[in-house]
Amino acid sequence: MDIGKYKSHDRILVAVDCIIFGFDGQHLQALLIKRGFEPEKGKWSLMGGFVNQDESTDDAAIRILNQLTGMDNIYMEQLYCFSDVNRDLAGRVISIAYFALINIADYNEQLQSEHEARWFPLDKIPALVFDHKEMVATAKARLQAKVTNHPIGFELLPEKFTLPQLQNLYEAIYESELDKRNFTKKILALGILNKLDEKEKASSKKGAFYYVFDKNKYRKLHSEGVKFI
Amino acid sequence: MDIGKYKSHDRILVAVDCIIFGFDGQHLQALLIKRGFEPEKGKWSLMGGFVNQDESTDDAAIRILNQLTGMDNIYMEQLYCFSDVNRDLAGRVISIAYFALINIADYNEQLQSEHEARWFPLDKIPALVFDHKEMVATAKARLQAKVTNHPIGFELLPEKFTLPQLQNLYEAIYESELDKRNFTKKILALGILNKLDEKEKASSKKGAFYYVFDKNKYRKLHSEGVKFI
DNA sequence: ACAAAAGTGTTCATCCTACACCCATGG
DNA sequence: CCATGGGTGTAGGATGAACACTTTTGT
């Protein structure tokens, strides 16, 4: 491909870094790895990698996420481009950050060990390389804002979940407690959850009914103006 | 600077493109230029340019915006990274799009001519090069979302403005009409506008009082949870 | 029987929406 | 004096927040 007039301009290394969120039932977690190469080898880091000539940053993020988790079809969205001149100790690299939401139970523990990956609760993130701390903070803020108007919280839960589990999730994301009755009322009023006959009995004696998110009902409703929790 | 282990990776041309919004009192406008170089020379385009090794994308956007408008201290925020492999006809270029809000009256007409720049109402944007149409659409959506919770509309107005002018602006952004009484009530209740004694008499016989945005009052209030219009 | 979590309604305050007339002034 | 746009208040409906007791069942 002819690069024509562009020849004389600076070319820059472009990376993607992924903030991967999971939920263990109580706390919101981020998946971090021990960085495997210099500089800063051995330090905690987001999973990342370089963007190739023949792939979009979206494709690169998908590839890199799959490398770490073995998972496909993960909810992911572009977060922000971090481009400070000295953000990477080894040279000029701009990074397009992505955040991903995964059901922590689907996560393949086996792959984890190759990269020395570990989940950290968001309030216990260790020191991270470069500007990764800022990336995590930005991702958390984006998640909080987004979850208010979009049904992405379900990405962090198993297919079947109970209302108490869902409420715990929202409480973890918002870092504040919600009223059980108001929460139930609001979420059920949306008409996007289907109640199953089955109960989850592990976490209480009475047991809580399972629900599933009905994407079709949501789409119909989503023509205009959705408000979540 | 040592680029260490990164040497073997692909380097990519990184551009920024600016969606520049202005407001003429009635319609929301975007500032476009006739592209001055190949490929697609002579076609309508967003103002853009390449990011240098020694500058952040923010700095590049500021530089490029200044080149076109001669203006500094412009409200600008990063929009999105567009990175499709074939988005630029002349080769692999990723573009970080920024959107800017300027007071159209401050805009220096002189500079305009160098770049053959012109304002276009948002509903009359001509065909644009590459993926710039998508960029404009994304910027418009972001502006609509952002203006609801953040006092950035004022960036599009002169320092002194009337309530009818402000309402026209919000109507232009939302593409819908607002009730005058409700609008006035809501915006004044925020307590972030200072009324002047002076009236604007050009657009009506009675004249409308000028107001100014009080950034300090806003900051105090902004500790937590602002809702705008 | 009791501990532990699930489930369920009502009241009050607040916010949003709809709506119409008088005012000031330049021509 | 009249045409034009500026300015103002209220009532009804919808939404959000606060709040406590009963149910189920495993131990």
CSV table of N, CA and C in Angstrom, one decimal, chain A residues 37-176:
chain,number,residue,atom,x,y,z
A,37,PHE,N,8.2,-9.0,30.7
A,37,PHE,CA,9.3,-8.5,29.9
A,37,PHE,C,9.8,-7.1,30.4
A,38,GLU,N,11.0,-6.8,30.1
A,38,GLU,CA,11.5,-5.5,30.5
A,38,GLU,C,10.9,-4.4,29.6
A,39,PRO,N,10.8,-3.1,30.1
A,39,PRO,CA,11.2,-2.8,31.4
A,39,PRO,C,10.0,-3.1,32.4
A,40,GLU,N,10.4,-3.0,33.7
A,40,GLU,CA,9.4,-3.3,34.8
A,40,GLU,C,8.9,-4.7,34.8
A,41,LYS,N,9.8,-5.6,34.3
A,41,LYS,CA,9.4,-7.0,34.4
A,41,LYS,C,9.2,-7.5,35.8
A,42,GLY,N,8.2,-8.3,36.0
A,42,GLY,CA,7.9,-8.8,37.3
A,42,GLY,C,6.9,-7.9,38.1
A,43,LYS,N,6.7,-6.7,37.7
A,43,LYS,CA,5.7,-5.9,38.4
A,43,LYS,C,4.3,-6.1,37.9
A,44,TRP,N,3.4,-5.8,38.8
A,44,TRP,CA,2.0,-6.0,38.4
A,44,TRP,C,1.6,-4.9,37.4
A,45,SER,N,0.7,-5.4,36.5
A,45,SER,CA,0.4,-4.7,35.3
A,45,SER,C,-0.9,-5.1,34.7
A,46,LEU,N,-1.5,-4.3,33.9
A,46,LEU,CA,-2.6,-4.7,33.1
A,46,LEU,C,-2.1,-5.6,32.0
A,47,MET,N,-3.0,-6.5,31.5
A,47,MET,CA,-2.7,-7.2,30.3
A,47,MET,C,-2.7,-6.3,29.1
A,48,GLY,N,-1.6,-6.4,28.3
A,48,GLY,CA,-1.6,-5.5,27.1
A,48,GLY,C,-0.7,-6.1,26.0
A,49,GLY,N,-0.6,-5.4,25.0
A,49,GLY,CA,0.3,-5.8,23.9
A,49,GLY,C,0.2,-4.8,22.8
A,50,PHE,N,1.1,-5.0,21.8
A,50,PHE,CA,1.2,-4.0,20.7
A,50,PHE,C,0.2,-4.3,19.6
A,51,VAL,N,-0.2,-3.2,18.9
A,51,VAL,CA,-1.2,-3.3,17.8
A,51,VAL,C,-0.4,-3.6,16.6
A,52,ASN,N,-0.8,-4.6,15.8
A,52,ASN,CA,-0.1,-4.9,14.6
A,52,ASN,C,-0.6,-4.0,13.4
A,53,GLN,N,0.2,-3.9,12.4
A,53,GLN,CA,-0.2,-3.1,11.2
A,53,GLN,C,-1.5,-3.5,10.6
A,54,ASP,N,-1.8,-4.8,10.7
A,54,ASP,CA,-3.0,-5.3,10.0
A,54,ASP,C,-4.1,-5.6,10.9
A,55,GLU,N,-4.2,-4.9,12.0
A,55,GLU,CA,-5.4,-5.1,12.9
A,55,GLU,C,-5.8,-3.8,13.5
A,56,SER,N,-7.1,-3.7,13.7
A,56,SER,CA,-7.6,-2.5,14.4
A,56,SER,C,-7.3,-2.6,15.9
A,57,THR,N,-7.4,-1.6,16.6
A,57,THR,CA,-7.2,-1.7,18.1
A,57,THR,C,-8.2,-2.6,18.7
A,58,ASP,N,-9.4,-2.6,18.2
A,58,ASP,CA,-10.4,-3.5,18.7
A,58,ASP,C,-10.0,-4.9,18.6
A,59,ASP,N,-9.5,-5.2,17.4
A,59,ASP,CA,-9.0,-6.6,17.1
A,59,ASP,C,-7.9,-6.9,18.0
A,60,ALA,N,-7.0,-6.0,18.2
A,60,ALA,CA,-5.8,-6.2,19.1
A,60,ALA,C,-6.3,-6.5,20.5
A,61,ALA,N,-7.3,-5.8,21.0
A,61,ALA,CA,-7.7,-6.0,22.3
A,61,ALA,C,-8.4,-7.3,22.5
A,62,ILE,N,-9.1,-7.7,21.5
A,62,ILE,CA,-9.8,-9.0,21.5
A,62,ILE,C,-8.7,-10.1,21.5
A,63,ARG,N,-7.7,-10.0,20.7
A,63,ARG,CA,-6.6,-11.0,20.6
A,63,ARG,C,-5.9,-11.1,22.0
A,64,ILE,N,-5.6,-10.0,22.6
A,64,ILE,CA,-4.9,-10.0,23.8
A,64,ILE,C,-5.7,-10.5,25.0
A,65,LEU,N,-7.0,-10.2,24.9
A,65,LEU,CA,-7.8,-10.7,26.0
A,65,LEU,C,-8.0,-12.2,25.9
A,66,ASN,N,-8.0,-12.7,24.6
A,66,ASN,CA,-8.2,-14.1,24.4
A,66,ASN,C,-6.9,-14.8,24.9
A,67,GLN,N,-5.8,-14.2,24.6
A,67,GLN,CA,-4.5,-14.8,25.1
A,67,GLN,C,-4.5,-15.0,26.6
A,68,LEU,N,-5.0,-14.1,27.3
A,68,LEU,CA,-5.0,-14.2,28.7
A,68,LEU,C,-6.1,-15.1,29.3
A,69,THR,N,-7.3,-15.1,28.7
A,69,THR,CA,-8.4,-15.7,29.3
A,69,THR,C,-8.9,-16.9,28.6
A,70,GLY,N,-8.5,-17.1,27.3
A,70,GLY,CA,-9.0,-18.1,26.5
A,70,GLY,C,-10.5,-17.9,26.1
A,71,MET,N,-11.0,-16.7,26.4
A,71,MET,CA,-12.4,-16.4,26.2
A,71,MET,C,-12.7,-15.6,24.9
A,72,ASP,N,-13.8,-15.9,24.3
A,72,ASP,CA,-14.3,-15.1,23.2
A,72,ASP,C,-15.6,-14.4,23.6
A,73,ASN,N,-16.0,-13.5,22.7
A,73,ASN,CA,-17.3,-12.9,22.9
A,73,ASN,C,-17.4,-12.2,24.3
A,74,ILE,N,-16.4,-11.6,24.6
A,74,ILE,CA,-16.4,-10.9,25.9
A,74,ILE,C,-16.9,-9.4,25.7
A,75,TYR,N,-17.6,-8.9,26.6
A,75,TYR,CA,-18.0,-7.5,26.5
A,75,TYR,C,-16.8,-6.7,26.7
A,76,MET,N,-16.6,-5.8,25.8
A,76,MET,CA,-15.4,-4.9,25.8
A,76,MET,C,-15.8,-3.6,25.2
A,77,GLU,N,-15.2,-2.5,25.7
A,77,GLU,CA,-15.4,-1.3,25.0
A,77,GLU,C,-14.1,-0.4,25.1
A,78,GLN,N,-13.9,0.4,24.1
A,78,GLN,CA,-12.7,1.2,24.2
A,78,GLN,C,-12.9,2.3,25.3
A,79,LEU,N,-11.9,2.5,26.0
A,79,LEU,CA,-12.0,3.4,27.1
A,79,LEU,C,-11.4,4.8,26.8
A,80,TYR,N,-10.1,4.8,26.5
A,80,TYR,CA,-9.4,6.1,26.4
A,80,TYR,C,-8.0,5.8,25.8
A,81,CYS,N,-7.5,6.8,25.1
A,81,CYS,CA,-6.1,6.8,24.6
A,81,CYS,C,-5.2,7.5,25.5
A,82,PHE,N,-4.3,6.8,26.1
A,82,PHE,CA,-3.3,7.4,27.0
A,82,PHE,C,-2.0,7.6,26.2
A,83,SER,N,-1.5,8.8,26.2
A,83,SER,CA,-0.5,9.2,25.2
A,83,SER,C,0.6,10.1,25.7
A,84,ASP,N,0.7,10.2,27.0
A,84,ASP,CA,1.8,11.1,27.5
A,84,ASP,C,3.1,10.6,27.0
A,85,VAL,N,4.0,11.6,26.7
A,85,VAL,CA,5.2,11.2,26.0
A,85,VAL,C,6.1,10.3,26.8
A,86,ASN,N,6.1,10.4,28.1
A,86,ASN,CA,7.0,9.6,28.9
A,86,ASN,C,6.2,8.5,29.7
A,87,ARG,N,5.0,8.1,29.2
A,87,ARG,CA,4.2,7.2,30.0
A,87,ARG,C,4.9,5.8,30.1
A,88,ASP,N,5.6,5.4,29.0
A,88,ASP,CA,6.3,4.1,29.0
A,88,ASP,C,7.8,4.4,29.2
A,89,LEU,N,8.4,3.7,30.1
A,89,LEU,CA,9.8,3.9,30.4
A,89,LEU,C,10.7,3.6,29.3
A,90,ALA,N,10.3,2.7,28.4
A,90,ALA,CA,11.2,2.2,27.3
A,90,ALA,C,11.1,2.9,26.0
A,91,GLY,N,10.3,4.0,26.0
A,91,GLY,CA,10.2,4.7,24.7
A,91,GLY,C,8.8,5.2,24.5
A,92,ARG,N,8.6,5.8,23.3
A,92,ARG,CA,7.3,6.4,23.0
A,92,ARG,C,6.3,5.4,22.6
A,93,VAL,N,5.3,5.2,23.5
A,93,VAL,CA,4.3,4.2,23.2
A,93,VAL,C,2.9,4.9,23.6
A,94,ILE,N,2.0,4.9,22.7
A,94,ILE,CA,0.7,5.3,23.1
A,94,ILE,C,-0.1,4.1,23.4
A,95,SER,N,-1.1,4.2,24.3
A,95,SER,CA,-1.9,3.0,24.6
A,95,SER,C,-3.3,3.3,24.5
A,96,ILE,N,-4.0,2.5,23.8
A,96,ILE,CA,-5.5,2.6,23.8
A,96,ILE,C,-6.0,1.6,24.8
A,97,ALA,N,-6.6,2.1,25.9
A,97,ALA,CA,-7.1,1.2,27.0
A,97,ALA,C,-8.5,0.8,26.6
A,98,TYR,N,-8.8,-0.5,27.0
A,98,TYR,CA,-10.1,-1.1,26.8
A,98,TYR,C,-10.5,-1.6,28.2
A,99,PHE,N,-11.8,-1.6,28.4
A,99,PHE,CA,-12.3,-2.3,29.6
A,99,PHE,C,-13.2,-3.5,29.2
A,100,ALA,N,-13.0,-4.6,29.9
A,100,ALA,CA,-13.8,-5.8,29.6
A,100,ALA,C,-14.5,-6.2,30.9
A,101,LEU,N,-15.7,-6.8,30.7
A,101,LEU,CA,-16.5,-7.4,31.8
A,101,LEU,C,-16.6,-8.9,31.6
A,102,ILE,N,-16.2,-9.7,32.5
A,102,ILE,CA,-16.3,-11.1,32.3
A,102,ILE,C,-16.9,-11.8,33.6
A,103,ASN,N,-17.6,-12.8,33.3
A,103,ASN,CA,-18.2,-13.6,34.4
A,103,ASN,C,-17.0,-14.4,34.9
A,104,ILE,N,-16.7,-14.1,36.1
A,104,ILE,CA,-15.5,-14.6,36.8
A,104,ILE,C,-15.5,-16.2,36.8
A,105,ALA,N,-16.6,-16.8,36.8
A,105,ALA,CA,-16.7,-18.2,36.9
A,105,ALA,C,-16.3,-18.9,35.6
A,106,ASP,N,-16.5,-18.2,34.5
A,106,ASP,CA,-16.1,-18.7,33.2
A,106,ASP,C,-14.6,-18.7,32.9
A,107,TYR,N,-13.9,-17.9,33.8
A,107,TYR,CA,-12.5,-17.7,33.6
A,107,TYR,C,-11.7,-18.9,33.8
A,108,ASN,N,-10.8,-19.2,32.8
A,108,ASN,CA,-10.1,-20.4,32.9
A,108,ASN,C,-8.8,-20.3,33.7
A,109,GLU,N,-8.9,-20.9,34.9
A,109,GLU,CA,-7.8,-20.8,35.8
A,109,GLU,C,-6.4,-21.3,35.3
A,110,GLN,N,-6.5,-22.2,34.3
A,110,GLN,CA,-5.3,-22.8,33.8
A,110,GLN,C,-4.5,-21.7,33.1
A,111,LEU,N,-5.2,-20.9,32.2
A,111,LEU,CA,-4.5,-19.9,31.5
A,111,LEU,C,-3.8,-18.9,32.4
A,112,GLN,N,-4.5,-18.7,33.5
A,112,GLN,CA,-4.0,-17.7,34.5
A,112,GLN,C,-2.6,-17.9,34.8
A,113,SER,N,-2.2,-19.1,35.1
A,113,SER,CA,-0.8,-19.4,35.6
A,113,SER,C,0.3,-19.0,34.6
A,114,GLU,N,0.0,-19.2,33.3
A,114,GLU,CA,1.0,-18.9,32.3
A,114,GLU,C,1.5,-17.4,32.5
A,115,HIS,N,0.5,-16.6,32.8
A,115,HIS,CA,0.8,-15.1,32.9
A,115,HIS,C,0.9,-14.7,34.3
A,116,GLU,N,0.9,-15.6,35.3
A,116,GLU,CA,0.9,-15.2,36.7
A,116,GLU,C,-0.2,-14.1,36.9
A,117,ALA,N,-1.4,-14.5,36.5
A,117,ALA,CA,-2.5,-13.5,36.6
A,117,ALA,C,-3.2,-13.7,38.0
A,118,ARG,N,-3.7,-12.6,38.5
A,118,ARG,CA,-4.5,-12.7,39.7
A,118,ARG,C,-5.6,-11.7,39.8
A,119,TRP,N,-6.7,-12.0,40.4
A,119,TRP,CA,-7.7,-11.1,40.7
A,119,TRP,C,-7.4,-10.2,41.9
A,120,PHE,N,-7.6,-9.0,41.8
A,120,PHE,CA,-7.5,-8.1,43.0
A,120,PHE,C,-8.8,-7.3,43.1
A,121,PRO,N,-9.3,-7.2,44.4
A,121,PRO,CA,-10.4,-6.3,44.6
A,121,PRO,C,-10.0,-4.9,44.3
A,122,LEU,N,-10.9,-4.1,43.8
A,122,LEU,CA,-10.5,-2.8,43.3
A,122,LEU,C,-9.9,-1.9,44.4
A,123,ASP,N,-10.3,-2.2,45.7
A,123,ASP,CA,-9.7,-1.3,46.7
A,123,ASP,C,-8.4,-1.9,47.2
A,124,LYS,N,-7.9,-2.9,46.6
A,124,LYS,CA,-6.6,-3.5,47.0
A,124,LYS,C,-5.7,-3.7,45.8
A,125,ILE,N,-5.8,-2.9,44.8
A,125,ILE,CA,-4.9,-2.9,43.7
A,125,ILE,C,-3.5,-2.6,44.1
A,126,PRO,N,-2.5,-3.4,43.8
A,126,PRO,CA,-1.1,-3.1,44.1
A,126,PRO,C,-0.6,-2.0,43.2
A,127,ALA,N,0.6,-1.6,43.5
A,127,ALA,CA,1.3,-0.6,42.6
A,127,ALA,C,1.4,-1.2,41.2
A,128,LEU,N,1.1,-0.4,40.2
A,128,LEU,CA,1.1,-0.9,38.8
A,128,LEU,C,2.1,-0.2,38.0
A,129,VAL,N,2.6,-0.8,36.9
A,129,VAL,CA,3.5,-0.1,36.1
A,129,VAL,C,2.9,1.1,35.3
A,130,PHE,N,3.8,2.0,34.9
A,130,PHE,CA,3.5,3.1,34.1
A,130,PHE,C,2.2,3.8,34.6
A,131,ASP,N,1.3,4.1,33.7
A,131,ASP,CA,0.1,4.8,34.1
A,131,ASP,C,-1.1,3.9,34.2
A,132,HIS,N,-0.8,2.6,34.5
A,132,HIS,CA,-1.9,1.7,34.6
A,132,HIS,C,-2.9,1.9,35.8
A,133,LYS,N,-2.4,2.5,36.8
A,133,LYS,CA,-3.3,2.9,37.9
A,133,LYS,C,-4.3,3.9,37.5
A,134,GLU,N,-3.9,4.8,36.7
A,134,GLU,CA,-4.8,5.8,36.2
A,134,GLU,C,-5.8,5.2,35.2
A,135,MET,N,-5.4,4.2,34.5
A,135,MET,CA,-6.3,3.5,33.6
A,135,MET,C,-7.4,2.8,34.3
A,136,VAL,N,-7.0,2.1,35.4
A,136,VAL,CA,-8.0,1.4,36.2
A,136,VAL,C,-9.0,2.4,36.8
A,137,ALA,N,-8.5,3.5,37.3
A,137,ALA,CA,-9.4,4.5,37.9
A,137,ALA,C,-10.4,5.1,36.8
A,138,THR,N,-9.8,5.3,35.6
A,138,THR,CA,-10.7,5.8,34.5
A,138,THR,C,-11.7,4.7,34.2
A,139,ALA,N,-11.3,3.5,34.2
A,139,ALA,CA,-12.2,2.4,33.8
A,139,ALA,C,-13.3,2.3,34.8
A,140,LYS,N,-13.0,2.4,36.1
A,140,LYS,CA,-13.9,2.3,37.2
A,140,LYS,C,-15.0,3.4,37.0
A,141,ALA,N,-14.5,4.6,36.8
A,141,ALA,CA,-15.4,5.7,36.6
A,141,ALA,C,-16.4,5.5,35.5
A,142,ARG,N,-15.8,5.0,34.4
A,142,ARG,CA,-16.6,4.7,33.2
A,142,ARG,C,-17.7,3.7,33.5
A,143,LEU,N,-17.2,2.6,34.2
A,143,LEU,CA,-18.2,1.5,34.5
A,143,LEU,C,-19.3,2.0,35.3
A,144,GLN,N,-19.0,2.8,36.3
A,144,GLN,CA,-20.0,3.4,37.2
A,144,GLN,C,-21.0,4.2,36.4
A,145,ALA,N,-20.5,5.0,35.5
A,145,ALA,CA,-21.4,5.9,34.7
A,145,ALA,C,-22.2,5.1,33.8
A,146,LYS,N,-21.6,4.1,33.2
A,146,LYS,CA,-22.3,3.3,32.1
A,146,LYS,C,-23.4,2.4,32.6
A,147,VAL,N,-23.1,1.8,33.8
A,147,VAL,CA,-24.0,0.8,34.3
A,147,VAL,C,-25.4,1.4,34.7
A,148,THR,N,-25.4,2.8,34.9
A,148,THR,CA,-26.6,3.5,35.2
A,148,THR,C,-27.6,3.4,34.1
A,149,ASN,N,-27.2,3.4,32.9
A,149,ASN,CA,-28.1,3.5,31.8
A,149,ASN,C,-28.0,2.4,30.8
A,150,HIS,N,-27.1,1.4,31.1
A,150,HIS,CA,-27.0,0.3,30.1
A,150,HIS,C,-26.9,-1.0,30.9
A,151,PRO,N,-27.5,-2.0,30.3
A,151,PRO,CA,-27.6,-3.3,30.9
A,151,PRO,C,-26.3,-4.1,30.8
A,152,ILE,N,-25.2,-3.6,31.2
A,152,ILE,CA,-24.0,-4.3,31.1
A,152,ILE,C,-23.6,-5.0,32.3
A,153,GLY,N,-24.3,-4.7,33.4
A,153,GLY,CA,-23.9,-5.4,34.7
A,153,GLY,C,-24.0,-6.9,34.5
A,154,PHE,N,-25.0,-7.4,33.7
A,154,PHE,CA,-25.2,-8.8,33.6
A,154,PHE,C,-24.0,-9.5,33.0
A,155,GLU,N,-23.2,-8.8,32.3
A,155,GLU,CA,-21.9,-9.4,31.8
A,155,GLU,C,-21.0,-10.0,32.9
A,156,LEU,N,-21.2,-9.4,34.1
A,156,LEU,CA,-20.3,-9.8,35.2
A,156,LEU,C,-20.9,-11.0,36.0
A,157,LEU,N,-22.1,-11.4,35.6
A,157,LEU,CA,-22.8,-12.4,36.4
A,157,LEU,C,-23.0,-13.7,35.5
A,158,PRO,N,-23.2,-14.8,36.2
A,158,PRO,CA,-23.6,-16.0,35.4
A,158,PRO,C,-24.9,-15.8,34.7
A,159,GLU,N,-25.2,-16.6,33.8
A,159,GLU,CA,-26.4,-16.5,33.0
A,159,GLU,C,-27.6,-16.5,34.0
A,160,LYS,N,-27.6,-17.4,35.0
A,160,LYS,CA,-28.7,-17.4,36.0
A,160,LYS,C,-28.2,-16.7,37.2
A,161,PHE,N,-28.9,-15.7,37.7
A,161,PHE,CA,-28.5,-15.0,38.9
A,161,PHE,C,-29.7,-14.7,39.8
A,162,THR,N,-29.5,-14.4,41.0
A,162,THR,CA,-30.6,-14.0,41.9
A,162,THR,C,-30.6,-12.5,42.1
A,163,LEU,N,-31.7,-12.0,42.6
A,163,LEU,CA,-31.8,-10.6,42.8
A,163,LEU,C,-30.8,-10.1,43.9
A,164,PRO,N,-30.7,-10.9,45.0
A,164,PRO,CA,-29.6,-10.4,45.9
A,164,PRO,C,-28.2,-10.4,45.3
A,165,GLN,N,-27.9,-11.3,44.4
A,165,GLN,CA,-26.6,-11.3,43.7
A,165,GLN,C,-26.5,-10.0,42.8
A,166,LEU,N,-27.6,-9.7,42.1
A,166,LEU,CA,-27.6,-8.5,41.3
A,166,LEU,C,-27.4,-7.3,42.1
A,167,GLN,N,-28.1,-7.2,43.2
A,167,GLN,CA,-28.0,-6.1,44.1
A,167,GLN,C,-26.6,-5.9,44.6
A,168,ASN,N,-26.0,-7.0,45.0
A,168,ASN,CA,-24.6,-7.0,45.5
A,168,ASN,C,-23.7,-6.4,44.4
A,169,LEU,N,-24.0,-6.8,43.2
A,169,LEU,CA,-23.1,-6.3,42.1
A,169,LEU,C,-23.2,-4.8,42.0
A,170,TYR,N,-24.5,-4.3,42.0
A,170,TYR,CA,-24.6,-2.8,41.8
A,170,TYR,C,-24.1,-2.1,43.0
A,171,GLU,N,-24.2,-2.7,44.2
A,171,GLU,CA,-23.6,-2.1,45.4
A,171,GLU,C,-22.1,-2.0,45.3
A,172,ALA,N,-21.5,-3.1,44.7
A,172,ALA,CA,-20.1,-3.1,44.6
A,172,ALA,C,-19.6,-2.1,43.6
A,173,ILE,N,-20.3,-1.9,42.5
A,173,ILE,CA,-20.0,-1.0,41.5
A,173,ILE,C,-20.1,0.5,42.0
A,174,TYR,N,-21.2,0.7,42.6
A,174,TYR,CA,-21.5,2.1,43.1
A,174,TYR,C,-20.8,2.4,44.4
A,175,GLU,N,-20.3,1.3,45.1
A,175,GLU,CA,-19.7,1.5,46.4
A,175,GLU,C,-20.6,2.2,47.3
A,176,SER,N,-21.9,1.8,47.3
A,176,SER,CA,-22.8,2.3,48.3
A,176,SER,C,-24.0,1.3,48.4
